[in-house]
Amino acid sequence: MAASTAAGKQRIPKVAKVKNKAPAEVQITAEQLLREAKERELELLPPPPQQKITDEEELNDYKLRKRKTFEDNIRKNRTVISNWIKYAQWEESLKEIQRARSIYERALDVDYRNITLWLKYAEMEMKNRQVNHARNIWDRAITTLPRVNQFWYKYTYMEEMLGNMAGARQVFERWMEWQPEEQAWHSYINFELRYKEVDRARTIYERFVLVHPDVKNWIKYARFEEKHGYFAHARKVYERAVEFFGDEHMDEHLYVAFAKFEENQKEFERVRVIYKYALDRISKQEAQELFKNYTIFEKKFGDRRGIEDIIVSKRRFQYEEEVKANPHNYDAWFDYLRLVESDAEAETVREVYERAIANVPPVQEKRHWKRYIYLWINYALYEELEAKDPERTRQVYQASLELIPHKKGTSIGKCPKNKLFKGYIELELQLREFDRCRKLYEKFLEFGPENCTSWIKFAELETILGDIERARAIYELAISQPRLDMPEVLWKSYIDFEIEQEETERTRNLYRRLLQRTQHVKVWISFAQFELSSGKEGSLAKCRQIYEEANKTMRNCEEKEERLMLLESWRSFEDEFGTVSDKERVDKLMPEKVKKRRKVQADDGSDAGWEEYYDYIFPEDAANQPNLKLLAMAKLWKKQQQEKEPGEQDPDADVAEQESGPSCSC
């Protein structure tokens, strides 16, 4: 209680209060204070005076004072190793080796990890030829700090300079147990090579390439063997390196070095094998140097074929990279396939085709399938034309038809113009598989019954095979289709078929059936020509009868040009085969060609003026009889005017011409 009371009564020092806390008018920085203190330094210690030692007592006194100074410095900051080193070096300068050792040992107790301390200690022993002491220090150093390569280098160098090769080798072996950096191994190898120990160097290389398994180290090992004339050993090293790295860690530099080695040995076929092996397995981006060296080699020692092989290999690498980046780039696959087809074997080509067709379009739309389908077609054509394998060709076509999504989209599998069907049918025709052709045509026409070309080709096939009734049935089925894209071509083919079979009555019936569907003038003319060319008795009369029937039928035809075409054809017939009366009869049926005018209206219904056009007036038309009389009078009047003198123009001519109506020309 008394102690606490005493503590409570203890007086607390007062803190001086600053009355004016405003900043001073002149501000002084810390830098300025230090600079002024330096300038006003008053305690300048003069240098110690030069002292000349004349006797042993003065020397001992000097040593005592100097040692005291060093000891004081060490005592102040014992972790400053430079003070210890200066102290030891001073003792060494006085030949006080034992004292210097003691100082170094004391310093090592303070900081045994200081590399400079160990180096200075060992250098002192070596400088004073204390070899065993130096060995002891180096042993302690490499044991304490085995990862400091400088200790090992100096230790081995000392032993080698002393001629102790066995000791140096022993130190190197101890060093290698720690698996140091590459330069340490090279130092050991160079040490053995300086004394012609090639076998020992080879043994070191064997350990070295396993500790540091880099391509450059294997190459150095092989070049070491090559340099010393062990070419078989060098080749073995390269082969082991290729096997060691395998296909997963291939490096172009290894194969370039291997190829150059074989090139120096004049083994040119080996060189080609090495380059081709590497190019088949290394990607394009990582094989630029390989391509370059291979090209140089072929230019030096190869022929034209070798250089072409290089170009093919380079392009093949390029295509591989393209299809790897985008497997659905079908244009790249086409280029790749053209390349391998021109150079590779059949199995290789098939392999690339199989890889290409495996990349099915991701969506089932026609625009994505167009280019893809051509892969299958080209595959089938290759098997058919190049590989000469009909069975594989058939399998390819069958697989393609099964793969196409017939039920999806708007046209794939349903379009009768599908080239797969045509190509397949053509193939089976060449293979003389006619039953297969019939099935394919039937399937094809199920998809596109309006395709007249397919019907005609199907009927022609049956005609070639001699099955006339089957061909006729196909034609009948074709013309009965409700929709046809080219009916006139189909009917003409059917008619030509019957004409070829010399079925005159069937042909005549076909014409009659066709005329029930269309009254086109070309059908009538063709019918008449058929009757004329039949060569049978009464063919002229039948032909003339057809013309007369056609003329009567076409009187109500609005297309007057077609009616004129019929009459011109009839007149040509009569000119060749008819009598004078027959010709006159047709001439009387020929129309008059007149020029007329009519109003023209614009798109908006407004009046756009007049235009001239030609019209035909047929004598047979009853409504045209007054016009014909008027035309005859006009022609007679015109003839009379031409007989008159040119100057004797009738003043009423213009009036008469206006009254006669529109002008005419025969």
Tab-separated table of N, CA, C and O in Angstrom, residues 11 15 31 41 106 109 185 271 308 313 352 356 364 389 508 510 516 533 567 574:
chain	number	residue	atom	x	y	z
A	11	ARG	N	6.235	12.506	-9.204
A	11	ARG	CA	5.927	13.662	-10.040
A	11	ARG	C	6.143	13.315	-11.526
A	11	ARG	O	7.202	12.817	-11.906
A	15	VAL	N	5.163	18.456	-19.912
A	15	VAL	CA	5.485	18.604	-21.325
A	15	VAL	C	5.387	20.075	-21.684
A	15	VAL	O	4.377	20.728	-21.382
A	31	GLU	N	17.430	17.823	-45.378
A	31	GLU	CA	18.627	17.788	-46.228
A	31	GLU	C	19.510	19.004	-45.958
A	31	GLU	O	20.746	18.900	-45.900
A	41	GLU	N	31.518	20.906	-39.772
A	41	GLU	CA	32.137	19.805	-39.009
A	41	GLU	C	33.389	20.316	-38.297
A	41	GLU	O	34.320	20.812	-38.929
A	106	ARG	N	37.397	-18.030	-36.620
A	106	ARG	CA	36.443	-17.267	-35.830
A	106	ARG	C	35.369	-16.638	-36.736
A	106	ARG	O	34.185	-16.586	-36.375
A	109	ASP	N	32.791	-19.127	-37.788
A	109	ASP	CA	31.807	-19.382	-36.733
A	109	ASP	C	30.692	-18.342	-36.760
A	109	ASP	O	29.546	-18.625	-36.396
A	185	TRP	N	29.441	-30.603	-66.075
A	185	TRP	CA	29.699	-31.855	-66.799
A	185	TRP	C	30.695	-31.633	-67.933
A	185	TRP	O	31.593	-32.463	-68.152
A	271	VAL	N	20.035	-40.248	-95.425
A	271	VAL	CA	19.644	-38.854	-95.219
A	271	VAL	C	18.184	-38.653	-95.634
A	271	VAL	O	17.393	-38.026	-94.903
A	308	GLU	N	10.804	-32.666	-106.259
A	308	GLU	CA	9.343	-32.696	-106.310
A	308	GLU	C	8.763	-33.329	-105.050
A	308	GLU	O	7.725	-32.896	-104.541
A	313	SER	N	5.787	-32.917	-100.006
A	313	SER	CA	5.768	-33.060	-98.548
A	313	SER	C	5.421	-31.745	-97.876
A	313	SER	O	4.646	-31.707	-96.909
A	352	VAL	N	-7.016	-40.900	-96.509
A	352	VAL	CA	-7.358	-39.475	-96.498
A	352	VAL	C	-8.838	-39.280	-96.839
A	352	VAL	O	-9.522	-38.438	-96.239
A	356	ALA	N	-11.682	-37.547	-94.547
A	356	ALA	CA	-12.454	-36.400	-95.043
A	356	ALA	C	-13.958	-36.623	-94.863
A	356	ALA	O	-14.665	-35.762	-94.339
A	364	GLN	N	-28.067	-30.091	-90.692
A	364	GLN	CA	-28.618	-30.772	-91.858
A	364	GLN	C	-29.339	-29.766	-92.750
A	364	GLN	O	-30.564	-29.775	-92.877
A	389	ASP	N	-11.792	-50.754	-108.798
A	389	ASP	CA	-12.422	-51.646	-107.829
A	389	ASP	C	-13.929	-51.403	-107.844
A	389	ASP	O	-14.452	-50.568	-107.104
A	508	ARG	N	-49.238	-42.709	-135.996
A	508	ARG	CA	-50.369	-41.864	-136.390
A	508	ARG	C	-51.318	-41.647	-135.208
A	508	ARG	O	-51.802	-40.529	-134.971
A	510	LEU	N	-50.422	-41.695	-132.089
A	510	LEU	CA	-49.748	-40.795	-131.140
A	510	LEU	C	-49.941	-39.343	-131.546
A	510	LEU	O	-50.188	-38.469	-130.691
A	516	GLN	N	-54.987	-33.812	-129.569
A	516	GLN	CA	-56.087	-33.598	-128.649
A	516	GLN	C	-55.666	-32.717	-127.468
A	516	GLN	O	-56.506	-32.088	-126.832
A	533	SER	N	-43.247	-38.844	-145.367
A	533	SER	CA	-42.042	-39.680	-145.346
A	533	SER	C	-42.332	-41.146	-145.118
A	533	SER	O	-41.398	-41.960	-145.093
A	567	LEU	N	-49.456	-22.463	-143.808
A	567	LEU	CA	-49.702	-22.299	-145.243
A	567	LEU	C	-48.396	-22.278	-146.031
A	567	LEU	O	-48.341	-22.812	-147.151
A	574	GLU	N	-46.689	-28.335	-151.964
A	574	GLU	CA	-47.329	-28.340	-153.277
A	574	GLU	C	-46.344	-27.939	-154.376
A	574	GLU	O	-46.429	-28.437	-155.506
